[in-house]
């Protein structure tokens, strides 16, 4: 490298810090807090006047939140080469924070509060640039750097737009996914950027932080598939609630929705991505919104590191993990001790829950004895029946007497005798009618009992009791599952190694024909961050990716699969995975234990409330009226000499006990998805991980037999075919 000078002093250049499209960044041996940017030869003439004006205007003194040029760097003869700036260290690009898998690698300890704090600081940095008299113009995910204390620094400041001595030095570049709708399709070299343009880019960055890397315009659009640039140009905010009908768009599957956020945050995003550029919130407005949001976050009762927006009915991060998604904020802080206050311990609580006595009907309902008197209706019925019986007897006796007095008309008297006997038979009380009356009265009692139970404190006691039995069952089953989970962990070792390797290969680093920056941003917004995410099932739902582009992506993944080498020996990652599994197992048990102890306390209070519940039953007029009616019906049946039906009463059961979430760990989830097209033949039992070629050791790929008895069926084949003919059929 040629000698470089600043202010006439030779600079000692040390190691390279990185390269970009414009040039390279180097460290300075004698100035550890500064760095050097050297432009490519063909760009120096285009950049010189602007950089000299920046240094002369002393922009670096106006804010500490951007890395402006501080000194001009030249050859010994004074030819422009680049500039010196403050060195940035200990920071990561913004997308490494908001993309879930990158965050787990570079920011493993942070939670959602950190992301919102970073969003505040992004807004502060943008606001400081505007206050300095500059417009950023090319605000994007690579130009925003975040430190591990959530502070933010903006780089590439030499591209910012500013004025000096009446001359405009424009920003002539831009990343399409951060450009506002009004700039799409225009030549950036001829556009004077405004703060409103930056406000759009700022809103995109904040949205991606809050929505786990999703882009606000990458969604499912009705009708023809649109690129992200087309969606932005058309103002099709995929998450909009106000303009849902006009945008005909929806968020990608598995994404957060706008309604989980409080109204003021929803309004901010609607205005930022609305139709009027002048309505976009500025940096100060976003700072206020993010501060309010951070203060309103809810904490999850199950995972200590889960904080979620107040509009969500339950923890959205638990929900995503339970559906097989990435654990956004894993708990790496260890498991807290189970609270065993009030002289309780878990074994005592479990035993008490198992033996908890649910009150039966006899204990709950007051005894109501049958009344001494029969009902008025039955009394009148019996009286009428008695007169009918007397009249029937008289007619019968008259018929018998007439038979002897006037035998010539015996037929008439025989009829009288039959009629009289018939009247006597009809005089019996209608027992069936009173049996039905008793059944109806009993049903009314059961109905009243159900209503009372559900409206009284008894229902809470019953619900908690059923929930606690469910929790105890889950706890006792889970306590025996760790060995099984560790065995499954060992069985998936090769698959996990492969996926861990593929997860180190970012989709942003891929150079695939037909998949540029725009489509890459769409992939990331649909959860395709790394080579491990490239599977047919995931790509199938991404707009703009048909058979050709999907095939290219899968071939890209396979090229990296071939470079993978399985390590059969125990390694630090194995031990880390085992410890992580044990911790997840302990966390799950601790949550169940805390739930059981809390539920037992509630049950204990419920036990003391039973006398009050019985007293409430005795004063419930509807229930008591039903009991008295049934007692009267019973008395009537006894008076008729009929047996009383044995019809039991029951306290209603809780139909919907709580659902105990099963123990789920991403370590044991099925991450290895076939990248081959599904076969239409009957399914074949497959090996559980990608094997190596028995001849050359390369990681094998799936092929389809073209001829022979297995034509159409899949098998493992060597990627070096035809040089290598190693094969391995499915088991």
XYZ file of C-alpha atoms in Angstrom:
731
model
C 0.000 0.000 0.000
C 1.238 3.481 -0.821
C 2.059 5.950 1.935
C -0.882 8.029 3.135
C -0.861 11.401 4.874
C -3.222 13.546 6.921
C -2.381 17.158 7.684
C 1.091 16.525 6.312
C 1.770 13.674 8.754
C 2.340 10.152 7.498
C -0.163 7.628 8.873
C 0.852 4.106 9.776
C -1.865 1.796 8.448
C -2.401 -1.518 10.228
C -4.983 -4.222 9.602
C -7.961 -4.051 7.277
C -11.321 -3.554 9.032
C -13.524 -4.291 6.043
C -14.314 -3.616 2.406
C -17.344 -2.190 0.670
C -18.548 -1.011 -2.696
C -16.741 2.326 -2.383
C -13.459 1.249 -0.867
C -11.814 -0.221 2.206
C -11.529 0.646 5.922
C -8.238 0.303 7.796
C -7.067 0.693 11.374
C -4.364 3.207 12.248
C -1.457 1.900 14.287
C -0.797 5.168 16.104
C -4.424 6.213 16.512
C -6.461 3.321 18.014
C -9.647 5.427 18.210
C -9.569 6.413 14.552
C -9.957 4.579 11.253
C -9.095 5.311 7.661
C -11.363 5.023 4.627
C -9.664 4.806 1.247
C -11.880 5.178 -1.811
C -11.481 3.086 -4.917
C -9.405 4.917 -7.507
C -12.310 5.572 -9.886
C -14.456 7.164 -7.143
C -11.949 9.582 -5.646
C -12.687 12.391 -8.053
C -16.436 12.105 -7.404
C -16.093 12.134 -3.612
C -13.312 14.670 -3.026
C -15.249 17.967 -3.051
C -17.999 16.639 -0.768
C -15.620 15.099 1.788
C -13.459 18.245 1.881
C -16.601 20.327 2.459
C -17.639 18.004 5.304
C -14.291 18.351 7.030
C -14.253 22.117 6.496
C -17.815 22.384 7.912
C -16.688 20.406 10.989
C -19.753 18.178 10.871
C -18.000 15.719 13.179
C -18.229 18.259 16.005
C -22.003 18.664 15.670
C -22.936 15.141 16.807
C -21.233 12.141 18.345
C -23.818 9.721 16.943
C -22.391 9.561 13.404
C -18.927 8.820 12.086
C -18.253 11.928 9.966
C -14.933 12.587 8.205
C -12.535 14.423 10.510
C -9.371 14.759 8.383
C -8.527 14.489 4.702
C -6.154 11.683 3.637
C -3.872 12.240 0.651
C -0.738 10.993 -1.004
C 2.541 12.698 -0.147
C 1.948 14.867 -3.182
C -1.506 15.904 -1.914
C -3.708 13.742 -4.176
C -7.009 12.901 -2.479
C -7.358 9.305 -1.229
C -10.034 9.340 1.471
C -10.503 10.480 5.038
C -9.978 9.750 8.713
C -12.981 9.193 10.965
C -13.688 8.010 14.484
C -13.258 4.251 14.744
C -16.334 2.199 15.551
C -15.768 -0.969 17.593
C -17.972 -3.291 19.617
C -20.998 -2.593 17.413
C -23.050 -4.802 15.102
C -25.181 -3.921 12.104
C -28.836 -3.329 12.946
C -30.030 -6.401 11.033
C -27.887 -8.594 13.290
C -30.038 -7.409 16.185
C -33.506 -7.583 14.660
C -33.045 -10.846 12.699
C -33.892 -13.623 15.200
C -31.090 -16.061 14.365
C -28.429 -13.369 14.131
C -29.623 -11.937 17.437
C -29.214 -15.310 19.159
C -25.618 -15.347 17.931
C -24.549 -11.732 18.486
C -26.954 -10.520 21.212
C -27.836 -13.749 23.067
C -28.722 -12.146 26.398
C -31.121 -9.401 25.276
C -34.907 -9.318 25.529
C -37.620 -7.271 23.822
C -36.959 -4.283 26.056
C -33.484 -4.024 24.558
C -34.911 -3.884 21.021
C -37.273 -1.082 21.968
C -34.446 0.794 23.688
C -32.358 0.376 20.527
C -35.295 1.743 18.499
C -35.312 4.818 20.744
C -31.600 5.294 20.143
C -31.934 4.896 16.377
C -34.465 7.721 16.497
C -32.106 9.794 18.670
C -29.283 9.307 16.181
C -31.483 10.332 13.248
C -32.738 13.341 15.185
C -29.181 14.422 15.965
C -28.291 14.306 12.255
C -31.283 16.448 11.369
C -30.358 18.892 14.118
C -26.861 19.131 12.639
C -28.329 20.382 9.377
C -27.865 17.152 7.425
C -30.222 14.656 5.844
C -29.111 11.012 5.886
C -30.724 9.981 2.614
C -29.417 6.406 2.674
C -30.508 5.273 6.130
C -30.507 1.450 6.059
C -29.890 -1.671 8.149
C -26.145 -1.780 7.394
C -25.486 1.881 8.139
C -26.957 1.686 11.639
C -24.681 0.053 14.198
C -25.823 -1.092 17.652
C -23.627 -1.675 20.691
C -24.291 -4.148 23.486
C -25.654 -1.350 25.653
C -28.256 -0.541 22.927
C -26.515 2.705 21.965
C -26.487 3.478 18.249
C -23.975 4.982 15.837
C -24.513 5.861 12.173
C -21.778 5.123 9.653
C -21.275 5.921 5.952
C -21.742 9.565 6.930
C -19.802 10.665 3.856
C -22.942 9.865 1.826
C -25.190 12.177 3.908
C -26.755 15.187 2.203
C -25.792 18.660 3.487
C -25.264 22.255 2.372
C -22.099 24.253 2.658
C -21.731 27.866 1.584
C -24.963 27.671 -0.378
C -24.000 24.547 -2.308
C -26.008 21.308 -1.977
C -24.028 18.098 -1.648
C -26.656 15.418 -2.310
C -26.976 11.803 -1.268
C -27.006 9.864 -4.533
C -27.478 6.313 -3.203
C -30.233 4.392 -1.450
C -31.346 0.897 -0.492
C -34.710 0.197 -2.186
C -36.344 -1.405 0.849
C -35.731 1.796 2.854
C -36.740 4.298 0.169
C -40.154 5.987 0.577
C -42.804 5.423 -2.129
C -42.283 8.830 -3.745
C -38.621 8.046 -4.536
C -39.151 4.668 -6.190
C -38.561 4.893 -9.902
C -36.700 8.208 -9.678
C -33.029 8.968 -10.260
C -31.569 9.597 -6.795
C -28.794 11.749 -8.241
C -31.369 14.413 -9.134
C -33.420 14.334 -5.932
C -32.928 16.623 -2.972
C -33.596 14.477 0.070
C -35.788 15.729 2.904
C -36.285 14.857 6.548
C -39.608 13.280 5.536
C -37.687 10.778 3.411
C -35.503 9.922 6.404
C -38.613 9.605 8.580
C -39.851 6.820 6.310
C -36.518 4.975 6.526
C -36.478 5.460 10.297
C -39.979 3.956 10.566
C -38.848 0.928 8.528
C -35.876 0.367 10.856
C -38.060 0.660 13.969
C -40.701 -1.627 12.463
C -38.088 -4.289 11.738
C -36.775 -4.063 15.302
C -40.250 -4.500 16.777
C -41.453 -7.130 14.292
C -38.433 -9.461 14.397
C -36.938 -8.460 11.067
C -40.174 -8.374 9.076
C -40.446 -5.600 6.519
C -43.640 -3.516 6.641
C -44.283 -3.983 2.919
C -43.348 -7.680 2.648
C -46.655 -9.472 3.002
C -49.252 -11.519 1.204
C -50.846 -9.343 -1.470
C -54.086 -10.370 -3.162
C -53.950 -10.858 -6.917
C -50.608 -10.832 -8.718
C -47.407 -11.269 -6.738
C -45.510 -8.039 -6.136
C -41.879 -7.340 -5.462
C -41.115 -5.364 -2.330
C -40.247 -2.324 -4.435
C -43.599 -2.539 -6.208
C -45.413 -2.878 -2.887
C -43.651 0.203 -1.478
C -44.277 2.224 -4.634
C -47.962 1.259 -4.426
C -48.227 2.230 -0.728
C -49.289 -1.329 0.166
C -48.463 -1.426 3.870
C -49.065 -5.131 4.523
C -49.901 -4.698 8.225
C -52.323 -1.775 7.885
C -55.620 -1.987 9.731
C -56.959 1.349 8.528
C -56.399 0.582 4.837
C -56.841 -3.193 4.910
C -59.482 -3.164 2.174
C -57.597 -0.830 -0.157
C -54.212 -2.545 0.233
C -55.677 -6.075 -0.049
C -52.617 -7.195 1.892
C -51.896 -9.226 4.994
C -48.793 -9.948 7.114
C -46.781 -13.122 6.427
C -47.765 -16.258 8.366
C -46.360 -16.304 11.891
C -45.674 -12.563 12.030
C -46.827 -10.234 14.785
C -49.820 -8.105 13.875
C -50.329 -4.422 14.481
C -53.140 -4.980 16.992
C -50.794 -6.423 19.642
C -49.434 -2.899 20.118
C -51.165 -0.053 21.967
C -53.189 2.427 19.925
C -50.558 5.176 19.884
C -47.969 2.783 18.405
C -50.458 1.529 15.823
C -51.222 5.117 14.829
C -47.516 5.914 14.467
C -46.965 3.057 12.014
C -50.174 3.811 10.095
C -49.043 7.415 9.624
C -45.447 6.478 8.799
C -46.608 4.111 6.053
C -49.726 6.007 5.048
C -50.484 8.077 1.967
C -49.318 11.498 3.205
C -45.517 11.952 3.573
C -46.083 15.020 5.758
C -47.848 12.848 8.389
C -44.819 10.657 9.023
C -43.664 10.847 12.658
C -40.273 12.478 13.082
C -37.459 11.276 15.332
C -38.774 13.087 18.415
C -42.238 11.535 17.989
C -40.720 8.056 17.677
C -38.682 8.581 20.836
C -41.851 9.417 22.781
C -43.684 6.416 21.284
C -40.882 3.968 22.072
C -40.454 5.241 25.630
C -44.182 4.805 26.261
C -44.123 1.338 24.691
C -41.167 0.212 26.787
C -42.945 1.326 29.949
C -46.123 -0.563 28.998
C -44.602 -3.977 28.222
C -46.108 -6.994 29.972
C -43.940 -9.683 31.579
C -44.596 -13.344 30.872
C -45.474 -15.548 33.824
C -43.760 -18.563 32.233
C -40.457 -17.289 30.799
C -38.539 -14.604 32.672
C -37.018 -13.162 29.482
C -40.341 -12.704 27.686
C -41.718 -9.156 27.577
C -44.527 -8.521 25.136
C -46.690 -5.615 23.927
C -49.777 -4.849 26.037
C -52.236 -5.438 23.190
C -51.470 -9.173 23.115
C -53.897 -11.334 25.096
C -51.040 -13.691 26.056
C -47.286 -13.931 25.580
C -46.710 -13.813 21.819
C -43.172 -15.224 22.172
C -44.426 -18.336 23.981
C -47.058 -18.720 21.296
C -44.485 -18.543 18.484
C -42.185 -21.059 20.199
C -45.059 -23.496 20.894
C -45.903 -23.497 17.176
C -42.422 -24.617 16.233
C -40.961 -21.175 15.611
C -37.651 -19.759 16.764
C -37.379 -19.061 20.486
C -36.998 -15.304 20.180
C -35.694 -14.595 23.676
C -34.387 -17.773 25.358
C -33.923 -17.685 29.098
C -30.202 -17.922 29.783
C -30.434 -16.543 33.305
C -31.001 -19.837 35.090
C -34.037 -21.110 36.920
C -35.316 -19.293 39.966
C -36.110 -21.147 43.156
C -39.649 -22.356 43.656
C -41.475 -20.349 46.325
C -42.393 -22.679 49.148
C -43.633 -20.057 51.578
C -46.284 -20.615 54.249
C -44.716 -23.944 55.266
C -45.756 -25.530 52.003
C -43.678 -27.746 49.801
C -44.406 -29.298 46.484
C -44.967 -32.846 47.729
C -47.474 -31.619 50.315
C -49.277 -29.545 47.708
C -49.491 -32.443 45.251
C -50.798 -34.803 47.917
C -53.370 -32.251 49.042
C -54.535 -31.642 45.467
C -54.862 -35.368 44.836
C -56.895 -35.854 48.016
C -58.938 -32.660 47.787
C -62.544 -33.422 48.662
C -64.992 -31.988 46.182
C -68.316 -31.424 48.020
C -71.077 -33.753 46.931
C -74.737 -32.904 46.513
C -75.734 -34.140 49.959
C -73.142 -31.855 51.557
C -74.094 -28.873 49.446
C -77.909 -28.944 49.355
C -80.062 -28.483 52.437
C -82.333 -31.391 53.309
C -85.979 -30.717 52.416
C -88.409 -33.266 53.932
C -91.671 -34.143 52.115
C -94.598 -32.112 53.502
C -97.166 -33.796 55.732
C -100.050 -32.929 53.427
C -100.542 -34.083 49.890
C -100.980 -31.489 47.176
C -104.359 -29.818 46.615
C -104.469 -31.238 43.129
C -104.004 -34.786 44.396
C -106.547 -34.222 47.184
C -109.135 -33.058 44.668
C -108.247 -35.929 42.382
C -108.678 -38.457 45.212
C -111.982 -36.864 46.282
C -113.324 -36.973 42.736
C -112.172 -40.548 42.403
C -113.999 -41.496 45.628
C -117.317 -40.107 44.399
C -116.824 -41.888 41.098
C -116.154 -45.123 42.957
C -119.301 -44.689 45.084
C -121.388 -43.925 42.019
C -119.933 -46.907 40.211
C -120.782 -49.152 43.186
C -124.354 -47.900 43.258
C -124.780 -48.510 39.542
C -123.256 -51.958 39.851
C -125.510 -52.935 42.800
C -128.554 -51.520 40.986
C -127.753 -53.628 37.975
C -127.452 -56.760 40.083
C -130.755 -56.062 41.877
C -132.536 -55.311 38.618
C -131.292 -58.570 37.139
C -133.304 -60.471 39.753
C -136.343 -58.152 39.748
C -136.851 -58.034 35.989
C -134.947 -60.920 34.421
C -136.691 -60.358 31.064
C -134.525 -57.304 30.444
C -131.408 -58.897 31.821
C -129.338 -57.572 29.007
C -129.974 -54.000 30.161
C -128.882 -54.812 33.697
C -125.766 -56.620 32.525
C -124.771 -53.388 30.756
C -125.390 -51.425 33.932
C -123.186 -53.801 35.900
C -120.366 -53.454 33.339
C -120.661 -49.638 33.343
C -120.581 -49.529 37.152
C -117.467 -51.711 37.305
C -115.836 -49.473 34.687
C -116.536 -46.388 36.799
C -114.931 -48.088 39.795
C -111.776 -48.842 37.825
C -111.515 -45.249 36.581
C -111.693 -43.966 40.124
C -108.066 -44.921 40.788
C -105.659 -41.944 41.104
C -103.543 -41.240 37.916
C -100.169 -42.554 39.204
C -98.360 -42.100 35.855
C -99.217 -38.413 35.815
C -97.625 -37.889 39.240
C -94.565 -39.926 38.254
C -94.019 -37.543 35.343
C -94.577 -34.583 37.662
C -91.843 -35.932 39.959
C -89.402 -36.331 37.046
C -90.075 -32.771 35.892
C -89.541 -31.446 39.429
C -86.257 -33.378 39.698
C -85.028 -31.950 36.366
C -85.853 -28.461 37.624
C -83.755 -29.077 40.744
C -80.786 -30.198 38.616
C -81.172 -27.148 36.390
C -81.288 -24.808 39.380
C -78.306 -26.558 40.956
C -76.281 -26.127 37.761
C -77.127 -22.444 37.638
C -76.259 -21.903 41.294
C -72.956 -23.768 41.023
C -71.759 -21.764 38.018
C -72.703 -18.436 39.562
C -71.273 -19.081 43.012
C -67.748 -19.351 44.383
C -68.097 -23.101 44.064
C -67.359 -22.884 40.342
C -64.007 -21.206 40.983
C -63.104 -23.947 43.451
C -64.113 -26.670 40.982
C -62.198 -25.010 38.127
C -59.018 -24.622 40.159
C -59.275 -28.218 41.384
C -59.526 -29.613 37.857
C -56.753 -27.309 36.638
C -54.482 -28.390 39.437
C -55.075 -32.086 38.808
C -54.134 -31.416 35.169
C -50.985 -29.559 36.244
C -49.993 -32.314 38.687
C -50.437 -34.957 35.985
C -48.213 -32.934 33.626
C -45.614 -32.426 36.345
C -45.432 -36.084 37.309
C -45.238 -37.244 33.695
C -42.586 -34.677 32.857
C -40.371 -35.556 35.804
C -39.577 -38.866 34.090
C -38.907 -37.425 30.615
C -35.424 -35.890 30.873
C -33.563 -39.115 30.076
C -35.783 -39.645 27.055
C -35.207 -36.067 25.886
C -31.432 -36.468 26.264
C -31.594 -39.672 24.237
C -33.494 -37.876 21.473
C -30.901 -35.113 21.613
C -28.173 -37.651 20.958
C -30.173 -39.235 18.133
C -30.527 -35.880 16.342
C -26.872 -34.974 16.757
C -25.880 -35.063 13.096
C -29.004 -33.205 11.999
C -28.423 -30.496 14.590
C -24.791 -30.151 13.569
C -25.827 -29.754 9.951
C -28.456 -27.144 10.783
C -26.103 -25.295 13.113
C -23.589 -25.147 10.275
C -26.195 -23.995 7.764
C -27.400 -21.361 10.239
C -23.979 -19.679 10.035
C -24.532 -18.988 6.318
C -26.693 -15.887 5.953
C -29.060 -15.498 3.033
C -27.731 -11.942 2.749
C -24.347 -13.360 1.730
C -25.813 -15.463 -1.077
C -25.072 -14.489 -4.658
C -27.801 -16.225 -6.628
C -28.877 -15.289 -10.114
C -32.249 -13.520 -10.086
C -32.243 -12.966 -6.298
C -31.075 -9.449 -5.596
C -31.371 -7.128 -2.618
C -35.132 -6.709 -3.035
C -35.924 -10.428 -3.088
C -33.417 -11.127 -0.321
C -35.234 -8.648 1.917
C -38.498 -10.418 1.104
C -36.988 -13.787 2.046
C -35.805 -12.425 5.402
C -39.246 -10.944 6.068
C -40.765 -14.386 5.546
C -38.402 -16.035 8.032
C -35.732 -17.266 5.592
C -32.559 -15.930 7.207
C -29.993 -18.665 6.657
C -29.303 -21.697 4.499
C -30.994 -23.842 7.155
C -34.271 -22.022 6.444
C -34.166 -22.825 2.724
C -36.745 -25.593 2.421
C -39.543 -26.038 -0.124
C -42.217 -25.574 2.531
C -40.807 -22.192 3.596
C -40.014 -20.889 0.127
C -43.417 -21.941 -1.178
C -45.157 -19.170 0.782
C -42.782 -16.357 -0.238
C -44.212 -14.065 -2.943
C -42.225 -13.950 -6.179
C -40.499 -17.299 -5.727
C -41.651 -19.812 -8.290
C -40.143 -23.112 -9.297
C -37.019 -21.628 -10.922
C -35.946 -19.345 -8.064
C -36.855 -21.969 -5.476
C -34.671 -24.467 -7.294
C -31.765 -22.029 -7.318
C -32.128 -21.438 -3.597
C -32.221 -25.147 -2.844
C -29.166 -25.763 -5.012
C -27.412 -22.964 -3.098
C -28.218 -24.720 0.153
C -26.984 -28.027 -1.231
C -23.629 -26.541 -2.211
C -23.140 -25.659 1.444
C -24.462 -29.020 2.633
C -21.701 -30.679 0.618
C -19.088 -28.735 2.582
C -20.469 -29.942 5.913
C -18.501 -32.570 7.825
C -20.095 -34.443 10.682
C -18.062 -34.588 13.889
C -18.852 -37.868 15.680
C -16.801 -36.897 18.728
C -18.206 -35.136 21.742
C -17.600 -31.420 21.511
C -18.395 -28.250 23.482
C -21.582 -27.718 21.463
C -22.896 -31.098 22.631
C -22.293 -30.166 26.236
C -23.877 -26.761 25.698
C -26.939 -28.366 24.093
C -27.271 -30.820 26.961
C -27.040 -28.025 29.505
C -29.567 -25.992 27.539
C -31.964 -28.944 27.436
C -31.573 -29.543 31.160
C -32.197 -25.864 31.837
C -35.286 -25.816 29.616
C -36.493 -28.965 31.360
C -35.896 -27.403 34.786
C -37.626 -24.173 33.744
C -40.678 -26.092 32.581
C -40.836 -28.062 35.832
C -40.329 -24.890 37.862
C -43.242 -23.214 36.062
C -45.472 -26.215 36.753
C -44.332 -26.356 40.373
C -45.055 -22.658 40.904
C -48.445 -23.128 39.275
C -49.236 -26.086 41.539
C -48.233 -24.217 44.695
C -50.250 -21.168 43.699
C -53.241 -23.339 42.823
C -53.048 -25.153 46.122
C -53.224 -21.841 47.983
C -56.365 -21.017 46.020
C -57.849 -24.427 46.804
C -57.108 -23.975 50.499
C -59.005 -20.713 50.479
C -61.802 -22.412 48.548
C -62.045 -25.145 51.200
C -62.713 -22.537 53.858
C -65.434 -21.005 51.679
C -67.529 -24.186 51.522
C -69.709 -23.361 54.590
C -70.527 -19.987 53.048
C -71.352 -21.708 49.748
C -73.748 -24.084 51.553
C -75.398 -21.127 53.281
C -75.749 -19.409 49.905
C -77.441 -22.527 48.511
C -79.982 -22.463 51.392
C -80.855 -18.854 50.601
C -81.083 -19.297 46.836
C -84.834 -18.886 46.252
C -84.890 -20.542 42.826
C -83.040 -23.601 44.089
C -85.123 -23.860 47.273
C -88.398 -23.545 45.330
C -87.304 -26.376 43.037
C -86.382 -28.541 46.035
C -89.767 -27.921 47.693
C -91.649 -28.767 44.495
C -89.754 -32.037 44.211
C -90.466 -32.852 47.869
C -94.193 -32.263 47.253
C -94.107 -34.525 44.205
C -92.420 -37.197 46.312
C -95.109 -36.896 49.015
C -97.837 -37.299 46.403
C -96.253 -40.469 45.044
C -95.991 -41.950 48.527
C -99.643 -41.107 49.150
C -100.566 -43.015 46.018
C -98.574 -46.003 47.174
C -96.155 -45.653 44.247
C -92.398 -46.066 44.501
C -90.311 -42.925 44.160
C -87.816 -43.145 41.216
C -84.165 -43.165 42.187
C -82.882 -40.143 40.223
C -79.451 -38.841 41.304
C -78.371 -35.198 41.384
C -74.858 -34.139 40.416
C -72.723 -31.032 40.729
C -71.810 -29.859 37.195
C -68.324 -30.683 35.994
C -65.804 -28.213 34.616
C -65.788 -28.930 30.896
C -62.695 -26.986 29.851
C -59.744 -27.337 32.209
C -56.671 -25.298 31.386
C -54.434 -26.583 28.645
C -50.960 -27.299 29.974
C -48.481 -26.382 27.250
C -46.291 -29.397 26.455
C -42.562 -29.303 26.993
C -41.178 -27.946 23.710
C -37.535 -27.234 22.935
C -36.100 -26.036 19.629
C -33.210 -28.451 20.203
C -35.560 -31.385 19.565
C -37.746 -29.784 16.912
C -37.752 -31.151 13.413
C -35.398 -28.737 11.684
C -34.223 -31.077 8.969
C -36.717 -30.727 6.183
C -36.229 -32.390 2.842
C -35.268 -30.005 0.047
C -36.513 -32.387 -2.625
C -39.887 -32.262 -4.291
C -42.415 -34.579 -2.594
C -42.923 -37.928 -4.250
C -46.388 -39.094 -5.251
C -45.608 -42.695 -4.404
C -46.327 -44.327 -1.071
C -44.113 -42.867 1.650
C -40.861 -44.636 2.360
C -39.254 -44.767 5.763
C -36.295 -42.395 5.597
C -33.085 -42.102 7.531
C -33.284 -39.331 10.097
C -30.260 -37.346 8.887
C -28.277 -36.701 5.719
C -25.721 -39.525 5.311
C -22.234 -39.361 3.865
C -21.180 -41.123 0.680
C -19.718 -44.556 1.586
C -17.052 -44.080 -1.126
C -15.810 -40.481 -1.009
C -17.332 -39.137 2.224
C -19.244 -36.222 0.649
C -22.611 -35.251 2.148
C -25.157 -37.008 -0.053
C -28.136 -35.525 -1.906
C -31.582 -36.909 -2.693
C -32.029 -38.381 -6.167
C -34.904 -40.134 -7.957
C -34.408 -43.484 -9.692
C -35.179 -43.238 -13.420
C -35.325 -46.898 -14.326
C -35.466 -50.377 -12.848
C -37.793 -51.818 -10.223
C -37.391 -48.716 -8.015
C -38.127 -46.198 -10.793
C -39.670 -43.045 -9.348
C -38.501 -43.710 -5.805
C -35.954 -41.577 -3.947
C -32.506 -42.558 -2.733
C -29.327 -40.953 -1.419
C -26.770 -40.336 -4.161
C -23.273 -38.891 -4.205
C -23.087 -35.244 -5.380
C -19.926 -36.153 -7.351
C -21.849 -38.479 -9.671
C -20.844 -39.643 -12.300
C -17.260 -39.427 -11.001
C -18.436 -41.248 -7.869
C -21.198 -43.873 -7.895
C -21.746 -44.092 -4.159
C -25.411 -44.602 -3.219
C -27.433 -45.382 -0.158
C -31.086 -46.324 -0.262
C -33.580 -45.237 2.303
C -33.988 -47.640 5.177
